[in-house]
PDB file of C-alpha atoms in Angstrom:
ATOM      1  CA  UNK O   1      99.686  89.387  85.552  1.00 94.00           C
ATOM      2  CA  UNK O   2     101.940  92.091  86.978  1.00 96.00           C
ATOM      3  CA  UNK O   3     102.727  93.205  90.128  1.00 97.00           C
ATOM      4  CA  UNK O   4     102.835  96.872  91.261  1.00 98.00           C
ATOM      5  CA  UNK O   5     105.006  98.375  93.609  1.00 98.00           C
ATOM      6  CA  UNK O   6     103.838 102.572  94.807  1.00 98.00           C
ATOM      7  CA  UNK O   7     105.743 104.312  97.092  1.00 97.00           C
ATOM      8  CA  UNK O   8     103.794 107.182  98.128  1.00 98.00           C
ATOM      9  CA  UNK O   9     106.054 109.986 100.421  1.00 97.00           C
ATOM     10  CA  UNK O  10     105.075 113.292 101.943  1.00 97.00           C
ATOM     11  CA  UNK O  11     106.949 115.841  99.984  1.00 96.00           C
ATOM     12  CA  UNK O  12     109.790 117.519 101.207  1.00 93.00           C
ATOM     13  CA  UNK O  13     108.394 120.753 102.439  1.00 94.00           C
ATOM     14  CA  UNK O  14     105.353 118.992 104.051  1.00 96.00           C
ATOM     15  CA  UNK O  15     105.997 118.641 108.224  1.00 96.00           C
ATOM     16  CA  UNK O  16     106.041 114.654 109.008  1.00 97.00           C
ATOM     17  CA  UNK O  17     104.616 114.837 112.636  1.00 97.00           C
ATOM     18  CA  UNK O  18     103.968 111.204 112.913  1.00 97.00           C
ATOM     19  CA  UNK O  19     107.531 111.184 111.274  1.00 97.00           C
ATOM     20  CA  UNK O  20     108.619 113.065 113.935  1.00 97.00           C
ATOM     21  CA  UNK O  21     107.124 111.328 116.725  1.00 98.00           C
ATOM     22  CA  UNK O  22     109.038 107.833 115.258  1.00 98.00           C
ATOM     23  CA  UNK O  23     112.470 109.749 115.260  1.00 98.00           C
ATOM     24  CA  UNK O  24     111.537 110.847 119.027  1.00 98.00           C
ATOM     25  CA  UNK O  25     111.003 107.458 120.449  1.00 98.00           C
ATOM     26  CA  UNK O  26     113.527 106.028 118.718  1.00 98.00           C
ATOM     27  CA  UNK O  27     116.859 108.892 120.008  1.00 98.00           C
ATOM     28  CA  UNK O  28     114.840 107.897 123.630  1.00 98.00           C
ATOM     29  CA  UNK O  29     115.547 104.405 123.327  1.00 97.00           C
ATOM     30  CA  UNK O  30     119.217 105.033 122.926  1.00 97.00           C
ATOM     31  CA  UNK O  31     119.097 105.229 118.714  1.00 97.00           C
ATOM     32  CA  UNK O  32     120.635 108.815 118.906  1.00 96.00           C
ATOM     33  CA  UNK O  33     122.319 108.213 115.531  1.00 96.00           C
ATOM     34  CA  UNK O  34     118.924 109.250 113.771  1.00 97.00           C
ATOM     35  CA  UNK O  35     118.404 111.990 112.480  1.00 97.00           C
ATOM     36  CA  UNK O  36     115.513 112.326 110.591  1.00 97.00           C
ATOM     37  CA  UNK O  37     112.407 109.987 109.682  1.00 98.00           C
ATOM     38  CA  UNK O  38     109.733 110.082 107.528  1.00 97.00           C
ATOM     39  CA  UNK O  39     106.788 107.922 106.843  1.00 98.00           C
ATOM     40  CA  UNK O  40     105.083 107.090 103.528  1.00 98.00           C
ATOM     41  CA  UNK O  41     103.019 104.524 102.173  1.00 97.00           C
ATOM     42  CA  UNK O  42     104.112 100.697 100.620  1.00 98.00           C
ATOM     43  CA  UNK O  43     101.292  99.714  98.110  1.00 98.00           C
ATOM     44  CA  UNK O  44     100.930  96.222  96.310  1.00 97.00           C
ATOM     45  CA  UNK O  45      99.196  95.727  93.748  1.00 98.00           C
ATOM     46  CA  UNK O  46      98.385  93.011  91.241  1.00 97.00           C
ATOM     47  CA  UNK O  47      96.709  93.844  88.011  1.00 97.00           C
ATOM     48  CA  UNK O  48      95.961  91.117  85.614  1.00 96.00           C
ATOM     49  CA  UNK O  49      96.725  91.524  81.667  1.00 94.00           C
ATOM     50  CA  UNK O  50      95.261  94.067  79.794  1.00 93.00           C
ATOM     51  CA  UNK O  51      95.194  96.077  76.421  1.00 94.00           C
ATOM     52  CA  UNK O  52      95.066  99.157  78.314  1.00 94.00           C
ATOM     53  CA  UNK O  53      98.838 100.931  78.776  1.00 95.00           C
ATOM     54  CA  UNK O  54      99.651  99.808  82.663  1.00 95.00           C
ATOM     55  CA  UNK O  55     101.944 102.817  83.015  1.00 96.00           C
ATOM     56  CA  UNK O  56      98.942 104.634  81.758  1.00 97.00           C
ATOM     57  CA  UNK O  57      96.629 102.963  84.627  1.00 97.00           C
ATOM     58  CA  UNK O  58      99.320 103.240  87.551  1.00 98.00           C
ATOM     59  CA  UNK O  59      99.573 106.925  86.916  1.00 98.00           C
ATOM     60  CA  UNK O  60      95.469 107.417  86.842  1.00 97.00           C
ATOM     61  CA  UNK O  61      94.977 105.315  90.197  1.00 98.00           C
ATOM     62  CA  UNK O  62      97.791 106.878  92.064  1.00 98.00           C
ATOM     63  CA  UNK O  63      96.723 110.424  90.841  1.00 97.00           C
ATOM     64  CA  UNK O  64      92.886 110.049  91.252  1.00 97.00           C
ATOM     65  CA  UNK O  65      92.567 107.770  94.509  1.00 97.00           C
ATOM     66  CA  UNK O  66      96.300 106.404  95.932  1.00 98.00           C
ATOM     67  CA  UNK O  67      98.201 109.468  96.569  1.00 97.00           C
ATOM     68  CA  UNK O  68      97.239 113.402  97.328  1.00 97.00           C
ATOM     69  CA  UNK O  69      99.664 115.235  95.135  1.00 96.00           C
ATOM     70  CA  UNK O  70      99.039 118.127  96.837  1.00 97.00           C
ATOM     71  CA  UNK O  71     100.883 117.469  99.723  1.00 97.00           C
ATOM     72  CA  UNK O  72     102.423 113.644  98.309  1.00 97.00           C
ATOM     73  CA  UNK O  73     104.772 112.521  95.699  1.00 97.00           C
ATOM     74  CA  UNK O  74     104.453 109.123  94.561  1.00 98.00           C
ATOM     75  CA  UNK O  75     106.261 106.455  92.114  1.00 97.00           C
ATOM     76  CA  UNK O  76     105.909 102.911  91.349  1.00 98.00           C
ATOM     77  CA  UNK O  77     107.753 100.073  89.346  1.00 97.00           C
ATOM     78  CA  UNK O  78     106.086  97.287  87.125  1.00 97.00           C
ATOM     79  CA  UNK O  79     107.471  93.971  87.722  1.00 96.00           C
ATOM     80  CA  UNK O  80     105.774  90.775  85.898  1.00 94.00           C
ATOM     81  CA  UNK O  81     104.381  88.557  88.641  1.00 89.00           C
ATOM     82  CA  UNK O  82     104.762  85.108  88.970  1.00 75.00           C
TER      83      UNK O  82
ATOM     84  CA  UNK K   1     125.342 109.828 106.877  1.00 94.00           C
ATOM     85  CA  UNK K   2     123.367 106.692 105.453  1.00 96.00           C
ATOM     86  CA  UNK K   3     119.894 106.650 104.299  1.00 97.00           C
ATOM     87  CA  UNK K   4     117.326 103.857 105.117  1.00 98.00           C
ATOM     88  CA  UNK K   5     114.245 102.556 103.149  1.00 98.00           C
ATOM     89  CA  UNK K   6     112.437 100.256 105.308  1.00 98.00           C
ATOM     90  CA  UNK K   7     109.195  98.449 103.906  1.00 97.00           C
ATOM     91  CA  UNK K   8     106.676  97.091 106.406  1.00 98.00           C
ATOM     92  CA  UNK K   9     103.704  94.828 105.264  1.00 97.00           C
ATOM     93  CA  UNK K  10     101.593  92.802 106.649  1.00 97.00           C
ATOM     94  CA  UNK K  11     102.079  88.641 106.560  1.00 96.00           C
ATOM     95  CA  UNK K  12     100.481  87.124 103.527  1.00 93.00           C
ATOM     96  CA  UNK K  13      98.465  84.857 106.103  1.00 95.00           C
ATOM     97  CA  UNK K  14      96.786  88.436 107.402  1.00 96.00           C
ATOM     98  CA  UNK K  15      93.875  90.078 105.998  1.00 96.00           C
ATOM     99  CA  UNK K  16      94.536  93.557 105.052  1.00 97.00           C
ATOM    100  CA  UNK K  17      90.979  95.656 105.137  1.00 97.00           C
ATOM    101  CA  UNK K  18      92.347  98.398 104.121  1.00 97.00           C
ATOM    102  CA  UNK K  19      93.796  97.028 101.252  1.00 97.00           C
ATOM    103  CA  UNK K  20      90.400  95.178 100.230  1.00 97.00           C
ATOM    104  CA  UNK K  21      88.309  98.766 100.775  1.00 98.00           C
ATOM    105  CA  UNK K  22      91.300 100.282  98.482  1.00 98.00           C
ATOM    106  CA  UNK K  23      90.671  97.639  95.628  1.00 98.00           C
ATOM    107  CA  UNK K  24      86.943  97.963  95.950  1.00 98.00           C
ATOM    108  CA  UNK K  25      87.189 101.669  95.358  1.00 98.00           C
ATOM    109  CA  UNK K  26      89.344 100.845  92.281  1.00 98.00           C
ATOM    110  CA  UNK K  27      87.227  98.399  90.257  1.00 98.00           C
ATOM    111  CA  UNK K  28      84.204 100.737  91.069  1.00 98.00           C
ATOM    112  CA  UNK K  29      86.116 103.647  89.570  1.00 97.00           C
ATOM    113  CA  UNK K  30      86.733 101.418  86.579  1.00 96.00           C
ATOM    114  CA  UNK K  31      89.930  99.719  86.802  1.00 97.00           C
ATOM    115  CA  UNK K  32      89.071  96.030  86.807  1.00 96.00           C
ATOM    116  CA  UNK K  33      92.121  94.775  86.037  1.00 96.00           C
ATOM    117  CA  UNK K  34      93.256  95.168  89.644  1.00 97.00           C
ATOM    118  CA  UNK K  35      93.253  91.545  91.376  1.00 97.00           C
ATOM    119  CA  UNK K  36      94.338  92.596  94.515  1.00 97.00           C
ATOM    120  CA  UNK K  37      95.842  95.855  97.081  1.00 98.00           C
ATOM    121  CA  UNK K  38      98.604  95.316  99.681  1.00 97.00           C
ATOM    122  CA  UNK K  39      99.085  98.525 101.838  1.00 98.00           C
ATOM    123  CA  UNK K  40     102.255  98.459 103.866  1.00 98.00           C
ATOM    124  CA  UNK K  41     104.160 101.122 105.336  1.00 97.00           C
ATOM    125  CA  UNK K  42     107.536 102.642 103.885  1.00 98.00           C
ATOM    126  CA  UNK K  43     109.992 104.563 105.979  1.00 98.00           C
ATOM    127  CA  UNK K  44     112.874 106.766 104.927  1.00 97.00           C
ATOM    128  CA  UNK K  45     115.158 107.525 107.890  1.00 98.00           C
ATOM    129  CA  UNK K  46     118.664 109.437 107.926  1.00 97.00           C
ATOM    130  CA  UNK K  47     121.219 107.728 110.596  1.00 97.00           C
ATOM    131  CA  UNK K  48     124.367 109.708 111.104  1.00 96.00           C
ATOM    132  CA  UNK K  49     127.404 108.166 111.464  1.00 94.00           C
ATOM    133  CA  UNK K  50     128.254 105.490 113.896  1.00 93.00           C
ATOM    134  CA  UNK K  51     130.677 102.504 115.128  1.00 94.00           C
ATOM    135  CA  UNK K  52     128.226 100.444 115.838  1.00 94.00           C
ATOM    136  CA  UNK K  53     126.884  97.968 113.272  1.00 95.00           C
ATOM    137  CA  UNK K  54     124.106  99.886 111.218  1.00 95.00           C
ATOM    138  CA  UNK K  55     122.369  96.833 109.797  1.00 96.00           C
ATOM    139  CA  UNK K  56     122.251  95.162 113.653  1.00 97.00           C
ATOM    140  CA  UNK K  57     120.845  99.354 114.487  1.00 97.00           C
ATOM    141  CA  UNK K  58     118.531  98.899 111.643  1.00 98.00           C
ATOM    142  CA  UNK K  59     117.320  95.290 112.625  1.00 98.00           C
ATOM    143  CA  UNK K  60     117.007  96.324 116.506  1.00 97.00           C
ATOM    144  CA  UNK K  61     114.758  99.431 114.967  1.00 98.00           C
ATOM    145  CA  UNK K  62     112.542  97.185 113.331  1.00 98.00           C
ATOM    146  CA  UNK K  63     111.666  94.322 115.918  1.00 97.00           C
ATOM    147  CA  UNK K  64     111.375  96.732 118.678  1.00 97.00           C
ATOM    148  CA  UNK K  65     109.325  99.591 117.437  1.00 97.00           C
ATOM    149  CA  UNK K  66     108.867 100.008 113.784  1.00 98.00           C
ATOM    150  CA  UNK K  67     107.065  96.805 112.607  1.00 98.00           C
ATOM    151  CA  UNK K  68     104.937  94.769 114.640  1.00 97.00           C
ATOM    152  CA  UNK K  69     106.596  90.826 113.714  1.00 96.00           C
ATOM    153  CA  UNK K  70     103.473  89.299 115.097  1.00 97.00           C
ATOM    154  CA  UNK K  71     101.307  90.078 111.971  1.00 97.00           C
ATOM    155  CA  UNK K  72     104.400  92.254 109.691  1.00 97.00           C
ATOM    156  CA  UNK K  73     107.255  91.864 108.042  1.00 97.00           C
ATOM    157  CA  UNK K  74     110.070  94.096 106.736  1.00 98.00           C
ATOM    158  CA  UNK K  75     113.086  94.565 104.770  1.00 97.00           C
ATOM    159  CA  UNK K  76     115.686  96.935 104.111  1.00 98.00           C
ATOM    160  CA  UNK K  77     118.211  98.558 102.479  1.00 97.00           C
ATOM    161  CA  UNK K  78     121.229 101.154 103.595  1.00 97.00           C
ATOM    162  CA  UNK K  79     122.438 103.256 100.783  1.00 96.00           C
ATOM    163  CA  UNK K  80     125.239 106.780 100.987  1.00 94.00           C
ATOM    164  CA  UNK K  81     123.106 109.394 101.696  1.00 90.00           C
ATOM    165  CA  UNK K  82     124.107 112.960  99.480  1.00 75.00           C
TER     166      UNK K  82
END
């Protein structure tokens, strides 16, 4: 069994408005140190043992369903679950 | 400068829907393998330099605004930003 960690991000030259609206409340509640924020996706998955290539199988998931690499960027680490 | 990765997820004691429709989606497209989808939110945020304490900034961040400690939980870390 292993568990799968994605981070999926907006890239860079994509506007974060939600992003934006996070940064915005927080400099009004007195966190004026911030300067920028952006908001992505945390996935979790667990994939049980298989012959198929897991790197292989991460990479087809996030690229046909988990992320939109037109306007996302996305990487993930294997970890063996216990 | 110092640049913050915070990961929000929901409590293991809360159903996740979103998660469940995810993983659904994935064993219909073929990847059976896939026990089970988490989907949590991760949050990149620049904080400029400060005298206060940026882990008690960070922590204050979290409870008040960013994660919802009712049903999520979260974790952090503060690295140099470049």
């Amino acid at each position: 069994m292993k568990k799968v960690k994605i981070y999926v991000t907006l890239r860079e030259s994509v506007l974060d408005p939600q992003g934006s609206a996070v940064k915005g409340s927080l400099v009004n509640m007195g966190y004026k140190e911030v300067e920028d924020v952006r908001i992505g996706k945390y996935l979790e998955l667990l994939i049980s043992d298989t012959d198929r290539d897991i790197d292989t199988l991460v990479k087809e998931m996030c690229e046909k369903l988990l992320a939109n690499t037109v306007i996302e960027d996305y990487r993930f680490e294997i970890e063996e679950a216990h």
